[in-house]
Amino acid sequence: MQKKHVVVLTGAGISAESGLKTFRDSGGLWENYDVMEVASIEGWQKNPELVLKFYNERRKQAYHAQPNAGHLALKELEKYYKVSIITQNVDNLHEKAGSTNVIHLHGELSKVRSEKYEDLIYEWGDKEIHLGDKCERGAQLRPHIVWFGEVVPMMEHAINVTLSADYFLVIGTSLNVYPAAGLINYLPATADIYVIDPHAHELPIRSNKKVKLISEKATIGVPKVVALLIEEATKQEH
Ligand code: APR
Protein backbone atom coordinates (compact mmCIF):
# COMPACT_ATOMS: atom_id res chain seq x y z
CA MET A 1 0.00 0.00 0.00
CA GLN A 2 1.34 3.46 -0.86
CA LYS A 3 2.60 5.43 2.15
CA LYS A 4 0.63 8.55 3.09
CA HIS A 5 2.50 11.90 3.00
CA VAL A 6 3.33 13.81 6.18
CA VAL A 7 4.58 17.37 5.58
CA VAL A 8 6.26 19.02 8.57
CA LEU A 9 6.89 22.77 8.96
CA THR A 10 9.41 23.42 11.73
CA GLY A 11 10.74 26.59 13.31
CA ALA A 12 13.16 27.59 16.04
CA GLY A 13 11.00 25.99 18.75
CA ILE A 14 11.94 22.44 17.73
CA SER A 15 15.61 23.27 18.35
CA ALA A 16 15.01 25.14 21.65
CA GLU A 17 15.52 22.00 23.77
CA SER A 18 18.76 21.33 21.88
CA GLY A 19 20.05 24.59 23.37
CA LEU A 20 19.54 26.89 20.36
CA LYS A 21 17.64 30.08 21.29
CA THR A 22 14.39 30.86 19.51
CA PHE A 23 14.09 34.24 17.90
CA ARG A 24 10.89 35.36 19.63
CA ASP A 25 11.86 34.10 23.11
CA SER A 26 15.01 36.26 22.95
CA GLY A 27 12.77 39.30 22.66
CA GLY A 28 13.70 39.93 19.05
CA LEU A 29 17.39 40.00 19.82
CA TRP A 30 19.65 37.15 18.85
CA GLU A 31 22.53 36.72 21.32
CA ASN A 32 22.09 40.49 21.94
CA TYR A 33 22.26 41.48 18.28
CA ASP A 34 19.51 43.49 16.55
CA VAL A 35 18.14 41.09 13.92
CA MET A 36 17.95 43.72 11.18
CA GLU A 37 21.64 44.54 11.68
CA VAL A 38 22.80 40.93 11.33
CA ALA A 39 20.11 39.05 9.35
CA SER A 40 19.19 41.48 6.57
CA ILE A 41 20.75 42.36 3.22
CA GLU A 42 21.01 45.99 4.40
CA GLY A 43 22.90 44.87 7.49
CA TRP A 44 25.35 42.93 5.30
CA GLN A 45 25.97 45.94 3.07
CA LYS A 46 26.35 48.30 6.07
CA ASN A 47 28.56 46.20 8.37
CA PRO A 48 29.69 42.86 6.88
CA GLU A 49 32.19 42.20 9.69
CA LEU A 50 29.39 42.29 12.30
CA VAL A 51 27.28 39.92 10.18
CA LEU A 52 30.19 37.50 9.71
CA LYS A 53 30.93 37.59 13.47
CA PHE A 54 27.26 36.86 14.29
CA TYR A 55 27.08 33.86 11.95
CA ASN A 56 30.53 32.56 12.92
CA GLU A 57 29.24 32.37 16.52
CA ARG A 58 25.95 30.72 15.55
CA ARG A 59 27.68 28.26 13.17
CA LYS A 60 29.96 27.04 15.99
CA GLN A 61 27.04 26.77 18.44
CA ALA A 62 24.84 24.83 16.00
CA TYR A 63 27.74 22.53 15.01
CA HIS A 64 27.95 21.23 18.59
CA ALA A 65 24.17 21.00 19.18
CA GLN A 66 22.48 17.60 19.25
CA PRO A 67 19.02 16.64 17.93
CA ASN A 68 16.34 16.12 20.59
CA ALA A 69 13.39 13.70 20.95
CA GLY A 70 11.33 15.90 18.63
CA HIS A 71 13.80 15.59 15.74
CA LEU A 72 14.31 11.87 16.42
CA ALA A 73 10.56 11.11 16.42
CA LEU A 74 10.26 12.68 12.96
CA LYS A 75 13.01 10.35 11.73
CA GLU A 76 11.06 7.37 13.15
CA LEU A 77 7.97 8.45 11.20
CA GLU A 78 9.82 7.75 7.92
CA LYS A 79 9.34 4.01 8.47
CA TYR A 80 5.56 4.44 8.07
CA TYR A 81 5.05 7.57 5.96
CA LYS A 82 6.60 9.61 3.20
CA VAL A 83 7.94 12.52 5.31
CA SER A 84 8.87 15.94 3.89
CA ILE A 85 10.41 18.35 6.39
CA ILE A 86 10.22 22.03 5.48
CA THR A 87 12.26 23.94 8.03
CA GLN A 88 12.82 27.64 8.71
CA ASN A 89 15.77 26.61 10.87
CA VAL A 90 19.33 27.05 9.67
CA ASP A 91 20.71 24.39 12.02
CA ASN A 92 21.13 20.83 10.68
CA LEU A 93 19.52 19.00 13.60
CA HIS A 94 16.94 17.30 11.35
CA GLU A 95 19.80 15.88 9.26
CA LYS A 96 21.75 14.90 12.41
CA ALA A 97 18.62 13.04 13.61
CA GLY A 98 18.63 11.08 10.32
CA SER A 99 15.72 12.72 8.46
CA THR A 100 16.33 12.19 4.76
CA ASN A 101 14.12 14.81 3.10
CA VAL A 102 14.78 18.29 4.53
CA ILE A 103 14.02 21.56 2.73
CA HIS A 104 15.74 24.61 4.24
CA LEU A 105 13.70 27.72 3.42
CA HIS A 106 16.08 30.14 5.18
CA GLY A 107 19.42 28.52 4.30
CA GLU A 108 21.96 26.53 6.31
CA LEU A 109 24.50 27.67 8.93
CA SER A 110 26.93 24.86 8.06
CA LYS A 111 27.30 26.18 4.50
CA VAL A 112 28.85 29.33 3.03
CA ARG A 113 28.62 30.61 -0.53
CA SER A 114 30.14 33.02 -2.97
CA GLU A 115 28.62 36.50 -2.66
CA LYS A 116 28.70 36.86 -6.45
CA TYR A 117 28.24 33.31 -7.85
CA GLU A 118 25.43 31.97 -5.68
CA ASP A 119 25.68 28.40 -7.01
CA LEU A 120 29.19 28.16 -5.51
CA ILE A 121 28.22 26.69 -2.11
CA TYR A 122 30.74 25.16 0.34
CA GLU A 123 30.22 22.89 3.38
CA TRP A 124 31.97 24.88 6.14
CA GLY A 125 31.47 22.82 9.34
CA ASP A 126 32.18 25.03 12.35
CA LYS A 127 34.89 27.12 10.66
CA GLU A 128 34.75 30.91 10.47
CA ILE A 129 34.62 33.24 7.49
CA HIS A 130 36.12 36.73 7.45
CA LEU A 131 36.25 39.64 5.04
CA GLY A 132 38.80 38.71 2.38
CA ASP A 133 37.93 35.00 2.40
CA LYS A 134 37.16 34.36 -1.27
CA CYS A 135 35.42 31.71 -3.34
CA GLU A 136 37.36 29.87 -6.09
CA ARG A 137 36.46 32.66 -8.52
CA GLY A 138 37.72 35.44 -6.28
CA ALA A 139 34.45 36.78 -4.81
CA GLN A 140 33.79 37.27 -1.07
CA LEU A 141 32.33 34.34 0.86
CA ARG A 142 29.06 34.95 2.77
CA PRO A 143 26.76 32.85 4.99
CA HIS A 144 24.43 30.56 2.97
CA ILE A 145 21.46 32.15 4.74
CA VAL A 146 18.33 33.81 3.31
CA TRP A 147 18.35 37.25 4.94
CA PHE A 148 15.34 39.47 5.49
CA GLY A 149 14.86 41.32 2.20
CA GLU A 150 16.08 38.40 0.06
CA VAL A 151 13.94 35.95 -1.94
CA VAL A 152 13.27 32.45 -0.58
CA PRO A 153 14.48 30.21 -3.46
CA MET A 154 13.03 26.96 -2.06
CA MET A 155 9.52 28.37 -1.57
CA GLU A 156 8.07 27.08 -4.87
CA HIS A 157 9.38 23.59 -4.11
CA ALA A 158 7.95 23.80 -0.57
CA ILE A 159 4.54 24.79 -1.97
CA ASN A 160 4.53 21.83 -4.39
CA VAL A 161 5.37 19.47 -1.52
CA THR A 162 2.61 20.97 0.68
CA LEU A 163 -0.02 20.52 -2.04
CA SER A 164 0.22 16.73 -1.64
CA ALA A 165 0.09 16.55 2.17
CA ASP A 166 -2.20 14.05 3.92
CA TYR A 167 -1.01 15.37 7.29
CA PHE A 168 0.63 18.73 8.15
CA LEU A 169 2.60 19.11 11.37
CA VAL A 170 3.47 22.66 12.51
CA ILE A 171 6.19 22.48 15.15
CA GLY A 172 7.84 25.32 17.06
CA THR A 173 7.11 28.27 14.80
CA SER A 174 5.28 31.48 15.62
CA LEU A 175 4.12 31.67 11.97
CA ASN A 176 5.20 35.32 11.96
CA VAL A 177 7.54 35.23 8.99
CA TYR A 178 6.38 35.05 5.38
CA PRO A 179 6.39 33.46 2.90
CA ALA A 180 7.04 30.38 5.13
CA ALA A 181 3.98 31.02 7.29
CA GLY A 182 1.80 31.12 4.16
CA LEU A 183 2.45 27.45 3.38
CA ILE A 184 -0.59 26.42 5.41
CA ASN A 185 -2.81 28.04 2.76
CA TYR A 186 -1.65 25.50 0.16
CA LEU A 187 -2.86 22.49 2.10
CA PRO A 188 -5.52 20.22 0.58
CA ALA A 189 -8.82 20.59 2.52
CA THR A 190 -8.51 16.90 3.42
CA ALA A 191 -5.21 17.33 5.30
CA ASP A 192 -5.20 16.84 9.07
CA ILE A 193 -3.20 19.57 10.85
CA TYR A 194 -1.35 19.12 14.15
CA VAL A 195 0.20 22.17 15.85
CA ILE A 196 2.83 21.40 18.50
CA ASP A 197 3.91 24.46 20.48
CA PRO A 198 3.61 25.51 24.16
CA HIS A 199 1.74 28.56 22.85
CA ALA A 200 -0.27 26.64 20.22
CA HIS A 201 -3.49 28.39 21.21
CA GLU A 202 -2.01 31.83 20.48
CA LEU A 203 -0.89 31.03 16.92
CA PRO A 204 -2.64 32.62 13.92
CA ILE A 205 -4.33 29.37 12.82
CA ARG A 206 -8.12 29.22 12.60
CA SER A 207 -8.89 26.15 14.64
CA ASN A 208 -11.48 23.80 13.23
CA LYS A 209 -12.03 20.03 13.32
CA LYS A 210 -9.04 19.47 11.07
CA VAL A 211 -6.66 21.32 13.38
CA LYS A 212 -5.43 19.65 16.58
CA LEU A 213 -3.57 21.99 18.95
CA ILE A 214 -1.02 20.31 21.20
CA SER A 215 0.26 22.81 23.78
CA GLU A 216 3.44 20.94 24.63
CA LYS A 217 7.17 21.32 24.16
CA ALA A 218 8.51 19.53 21.09
CA THR A 219 10.23 16.75 23.05
CA ILE A 220 6.84 15.81 24.54
CA GLY A 221 4.36 16.77 21.81
CA VAL A 222 6.16 15.46 18.73
CA PRO A 223 6.66 11.89 20.01
CA LYS A 224 2.97 11.90 21.06
CA VAL A 225 1.73 12.89 17.60
CA VAL A 226 4.20 10.53 15.90
CA ALA A 227 2.90 7.63 18.03
CA LEU A 228 -0.67 8.54 16.99
CA LEU A 229 0.26 8.60 13.30
CA ILE A 230 2.18 5.31 13.53
CA GLU A 231 -0.86 3.71 15.20
CA GLU A 232 -3.06 5.02 12.36
CA ALA A 233 -0.65 3.67 9.72
CA THR A 234 -0.40 0.23 11.30
CA LYS A 235 -4.21 0.02 11.72
CA GLN A 236 -4.66 0.75 8.01
CA GLU A 237 -2.22 -2.02 7.12
CA HIS A 238 -4.49 -4.70 8.64
N1 APR B 1 8.99 23.27 21.80
C1 APR B 1 8.14 23.67 20.81
N2 APR B 1 7.92 24.97 20.50
C2 APR B 1 8.58 25.90 21.23
C3 APR B 1 9.47 25.56 22.28
C4 APR B 1 9.67 24.18 22.55
N3 APR B 1 10.50 23.76 23.52
N4 APR B 1 9.97 26.72 22.80
C5 APR B 1 9.41 27.74 22.10
N5 APR B 1 8.56 27.25 21.17
C6 APR B 1 7.75 27.97 20.19
C7 APR B 1 7.36 29.38 20.60
O1 APR B 1 6.13 29.34 21.31
C8 APR B 1 7.17 30.05 19.23
O2 APR B 1 5.84 29.89 18.74
O3 APR B 1 8.53 28.11 19.03
C9 APR B 1 8.12 29.27 18.32
C10 APR B 1 9.36 30.05 17.97
O4 APR B 1 8.96 31.12 17.18
P1 APR B 1 10.10 32.09 16.59
O5 APR B 1 11.11 32.36 17.66
O6 APR B 1 9.37 33.20 15.92
O7 APR B 1 10.83 31.19 15.51
P2 APR B 1 10.39 30.96 14.03
O8 APR B 1 8.90 30.90 13.90
O9 APR B 1 11.18 29.79 13.54
O10 APR B 1 10.94 32.27 13.30
C11 APR B 1 10.77 32.29 11.90
O11 APR B 1 12.02 34.31 11.76
O12 APR B 1 13.72 34.83 13.10
C12 APR B 1 13.40 34.67 11.78
O13 APR B 1 14.36 33.70 9.86
C13 APR B 1 14.18 33.54 11.23
O14 APR B 1 13.49 31.34 10.57
C14 APR B 1 13.26 32.37 11.50
C15 APR B 1 11.91 32.99 11.26
Coordinates of C-alpha atoms and ligand atoms in Angstrom, one line a residue:
M1 CA 0.0 0.0 0.0
Q2 CA 1.3 3.5 -0.9
K3 CA 2.6 5.4 2.1
K4 CA 0.6 8.6 3.1
H5 CA 2.5 11.9 3.0
V6 CA 3.3 13.8 6.2
V7 CA 4.6 17.4 5.6
V8 CA 6.3 19.0 8.6
L9 CA 6.9 22.8 9.0
T10 CA 9.4 23.4 11.7
G11 CA 10.7 26.6 13.3
A12 CA 13.2 27.6 16.0
G13 CA 11.0 26.0 18.8
I14 CA 11.9 22.4 17.7
S15 CA 15.6 23.3 18.3
A16 CA 15.0 25.1 21.6
E17 CA 15.5 22.0 23.8
S18 CA 18.8 21.3 21.9
G19 CA 20.1 24.6 23.4
L20 CA 19.5 26.9 20.4
K21 CA 17.6 30.1 21.3
T22 CA 14.4 30.9 19.5
F23 CA 14.1 34.2 17.9
R24 CA 10.9 35.4 19.6
D25 CA 11.9 34.1 23.1
S26 CA 15.0 36.3 23.0
G27 CA 12.8 39.3 22.7
G28 CA 13.7 39.9 19.1
L29 CA 17.4 40.0 19.8
W30 CA 19.7 37.2 18.8
E31 CA 22.5 36.7 21.3
N32 CA 22.1 40.5 21.9
Y33 CA 22.3 41.5 18.3
D34 CA 19.5 43.5 16.5
V35 CA 18.1 41.1 13.9
M36 CA 18.0 43.7 11.2
E37 CA 21.6 44.5 11.7
V38 CA 22.8 40.9 11.3
A39 CA 20.1 39.0 9.4
S40 CA 19.2 41.5 6.6
I41 CA 20.7 42.4 3.2
E42 CA 21.0 46.0 4.4
G43 CA 22.9 44.9 7.5
W44 CA 25.3 42.9 5.3
Q45 CA 26.0 45.9 3.1
K46 CA 26.4 48.3 6.1
N47 CA 28.6 46.2 8.4
P48 CA 29.7 42.9 6.9
E49 CA 32.2 42.2 9.7
L50 CA 29.4 42.3 12.3
V51 CA 27.3 39.9 10.2
L52 CA 30.2 37.5 9.7
K53 CA 30.9 37.6 13.5
F54 CA 27.3 36.9 14.3
Y55 CA 27.1 33.9 11.9
N56 CA 30.5 32.6 12.9
E57 CA 29.2 32.4 16.5
R58 CA 25.9 30.7 15.5
R59 CA 27.7 28.3 13.2
K60 CA 30.0 27.0 16.0
Q61 CA 27.0 26.8 18.4
A62 CA 24.8 24.8 16.0
Y63 CA 27.7 22.5 15.0
H64 CA 28.0 21.2 18.6
A65 CA 24.2 21.0 19.2
Q66 CA 22.5 17.6 19.3
P67 CA 19.0 16.6 17.9
N68 CA 16.3 16.1 20.6
A69 CA 13.4 13.7 21.0
G70 CA 11.3 15.9 18.6
H71 CA 13.8 15.6 15.7
L72 CA 14.3 11.9 16.4
A73 CA 10.6 11.1 16.4
L74 CA 10.3 12.7 13.0
K75 CA 13.0 10.4 11.7
E76 CA 11.1 7.4 13.1
L77 CA 8.0 8.5 11.2
E78 CA 9.8 7.7 7.9
K79 CA 9.3 4.0 8.5
Y80 CA 5.6 4.4 8.1
Y81 CA 5.1 7.6 6.0
K82 CA 6.6 9.6 3.2
V83 CA 7.9 12.5 5.3
S84 CA 8.9 15.9 3.9
I85 CA 10.4 18.4 6.4
I86 CA 10.2 22.0 5.5
T87 CA 12.3 23.9 8.0
Q88 CA 12.8 27.6 8.7
N89 CA 15.8 26.6 10.9
V90 CA 19.3 27.0 9.7
D91 CA 20.7 24.4 12.0
N92 CA 21.1 20.8 10.7
L93 CA 19.5 19.0 13.6
H94 CA 16.9 17.3 11.3
E95 CA 19.8 15.9 9.3
K96 CA 21.7 14.9 12.4
A97 CA 18.6 13.0 13.6
G98 CA 18.6 11.1 10.3
S99 CA 15.7 12.7 8.5
T100 CA 16.3 12.2 4.8
N101 CA 14.1 14.8 3.1
V102 CA 14.8 18.3 4.5
I103 CA 14.0 21.6 2.7
H104 CA 15.7 24.6 4.2
L105 CA 13.7 27.7 3.4
H106 CA 16.1 30.1 5.2
G107 CA 19.4 28.5 4.3
E108 CA 22.0 26.5 6.3
L109 CA 24.5 27.7 8.9
S110 CA 26.9 24.9 8.1
K111 CA 27.3 26.2 4.5
V112 CA 28.8 29.3 3.0
R113 CA 28.6 30.6 -0.5
S114 CA 30.1 33.0 -3.0
E115 CA 28.6 36.5 -2.7
K116 CA 28.7 36.9 -6.4
Y117 CA 28.2 33.3 -7.9
E118 CA 25.4 32.0 -5.7
D119 CA 25.7 28.4 -7.0
L120 CA 29.2 28.2 -5.5
I121 CA 28.2 26.7 -2.1
Y122 CA 30.7 25.2 0.3
E123 CA 30.2 22.9 3.4
W124 CA 32.0 24.9 6.1
G125 CA 31.5 22.8 9.3
D126 CA 32.2 25.0 12.3
K127 CA 34.9 27.1 10.7
E128 CA 34.8 30.9 10.5
I129 CA 34.6 33.2 7.5
H130 CA 36.1 36.7 7.5
L131 CA 36.3 39.6 5.0
G132 CA 38.8 38.7 2.4
D133 CA 37.9 35.0 2.4
K134 CA 37.2 34.4 -1.3
C135 CA 35.4 31.7 -3.3
E136 CA 37.4 29.9 -6.1
R137 CA 36.5 32.7 -8.5
G138 CA 37.7 35.4 -6.3
A139 CA 34.4 36.8 -4.8
Q140 CA 33.8 37.3 -1.1
L141 CA 32.3 34.3 0.9
R142 CA 29.1 34.9 2.8
P143 CA 26.8 32.9 5.0
H144 CA 24.4 30.6 3.0
I145 CA 21.5 32.2 4.7
V146 CA 18.3 33.8 3.3
W147 CA 18.3 37.3 4.9
F148 CA 15.3 39.5 5.5
G149 CA 14.9 41.3 2.2
E150 CA 16.1 38.4 0.1
V151 CA 13.9 36.0 -1.9
V152 CA 13.3 32.4 -0.6
P153 CA 14.5 30.2 -3.5
M154 CA 13.0 27.0 -2.1
M155 CA 9.5 28.4 -1.6
E156 CA 8.1 27.1 -4.9
H157 CA 9.4 23.6 -4.1
A158 CA 8.0 23.8 -0.6
I159 CA 4.5 24.8 -2.0
N160 CA 4.5 21.8 -4.4
V161 CA 5.4 19.5 -1.5
T162 CA 2.6 21.0 0.7
L163 CA 0.0 20.5 -2.0
S164 CA 0.2 16.7 -1.6
A165 CA 0.1 16.6 2.2
D166 CA -2.2 14.1 3.9
Y167 CA -1.0 15.4 7.3
F168 CA 0.6 18.7 8.1
L169 CA 2.6 19.1 11.4
V170 CA 3.5 22.7 12.5
I171 CA 6.2 22.5 15.2
G172 CA 7.8 25.3 17.1
T173 CA 7.1 28.3 14.8
S174 CA 5.3 31.5 15.6
L175 CA 4.1 31.7 12.0
N176 CA 5.2 35.3 12.0
V177 CA 7.5 35.2 9.0
Y178 CA 6.4 35.1 5.4
P179 CA 6.4 33.5 2.9
A180 CA 7.0 30.4 5.1
A181 CA 4.0 31.0 7.3
G182 CA 1.8 31.1 4.2
L183 CA 2.4 27.4 3.4
I184 CA -0.6 26.4 5.4
N185 CA -2.8 28.0 2.8
Y186 CA -1.6 25.5 0.2
L187 CA -2.9 22.5 2.1
P188 CA -5.5 20.2 0.6
A189 CA -8.8 20.6 2.5
T190 CA -8.5 16.9 3.4
A191 CA -5.2 17.3 5.3
D192 CA -5.2 16.8 9.1
I193 CA -3.2 19.6 10.9
Y194 CA -1.3 19.1 14.1
V195 CA 0.2 22.2 15.9
I196 CA 2.8 21.4 18.5
D197 CA 3.9 24.5 20.5
P198 CA 3.6 25.5 24.2
H199 CA 1.7 28.6 22.9
A200 CA -0.3 26.6 20.2
H201 CA -3.5 28.4 21.2
E202 CA -2.0 31.8 20.5
L203 CA -0.9 31.0 16.9
P204 CA -2.6 32.6 13.9
I205 CA -4.3 29.4 12.8
R206 CA -8.1 29.2 12.6
S207 CA -8.9 26.1 14.6
N208 CA -11.5 23.8 13.2
K209 CA -12.0 20.0 13.3
K210 CA -9.0 19.5 11.1
V211 CA -6.7 21.3 13.4
K212 CA -5.4 19.7 16.6
L213 CA -3.6 22.0 19.0
I214 CA -1.0 20.3 21.2
S215 CA 0.3 22.8 23.8
E216 CA 3.4 20.9 24.6
K217 CA 7.2 21.3 24.2
A218 CA 8.5 19.5 21.1
T219 CA 10.2 16.8 23.0
I220 CA 6.8 15.8 24.5
G221 CA 4.4 16.8 21.8
V222 CA 6.2 15.5 18.7
P223 CA 6.7 11.9 20.0
K224 CA 3.0 11.9 21.1
V225 CA 1.7 12.9 17.6
V226 CA 4.2 10.5 15.9
A227 CA 2.9 7.6 18.0
L228 CA -0.7 8.5 17.0
L229 CA 0.3 8.6 13.3
I230 CA 2.2 5.3 13.5
E231 CA -0.9 3.7 15.2
E232 CA -3.1 5.0 12.4
A233 CA -0.7 3.7 9.7
T234 CA -0.4 0.2 11.3
K235 CA -4.2 0.0 11.7
Q236 CA -4.7 0.8 8.0
E237 CA -2.2 -2.0 7.1
H238 CA -4.5 -4.7 8.6
Ligands
APR1 N1 9.0 23.3 21.8 C1 8.1 23.7 20.8 N2 7.9 25.0 20.5 C2 8.6 25.9 21.2 C3 9.5 25.6 22.3 C4 9.7 24.2 22.5 N3 10.5 23.8 23.5 N4 10.0 26.7 22.8 C5 9.4 27.7 22.1 N5 8.6 27.2 21.2 C6 7.7 28.0 20.2 C7 7.4 29.4 20.6 O1 6.1 29.3 21.3 C8 7.2 30.1 19.2 O2 5.8 29.9 18.7 O3 8.5 28.1 19.0 C9 8.1 29.3 18.3 C10 9.4 30.1 18.0 O4 9.0 31.1 17.2 P1 10.1 32.1 16.6 O5 11.1 32.4 17.7 O6 9.4 33.2 15.9 O7 10.8 31.2 15.5 P2 10.4 31.0 14.0 O8 8.9 30.9 13.9 O9 11.2 29.8 13.5 O10 10.9 32.3 13.3 C11 10.8 32.3 11.9 O11 12.0 34.3 11.8 O12 13.7 34.8 13.1 C12 13.4 34.7 11.8 O13 14.4 33.7 9.9 C13 14.2 33.5 11.2 O14 13.5 31.3 10.6 C14 13.3 32.4 11.5 C15 11.9 33.0 11.3

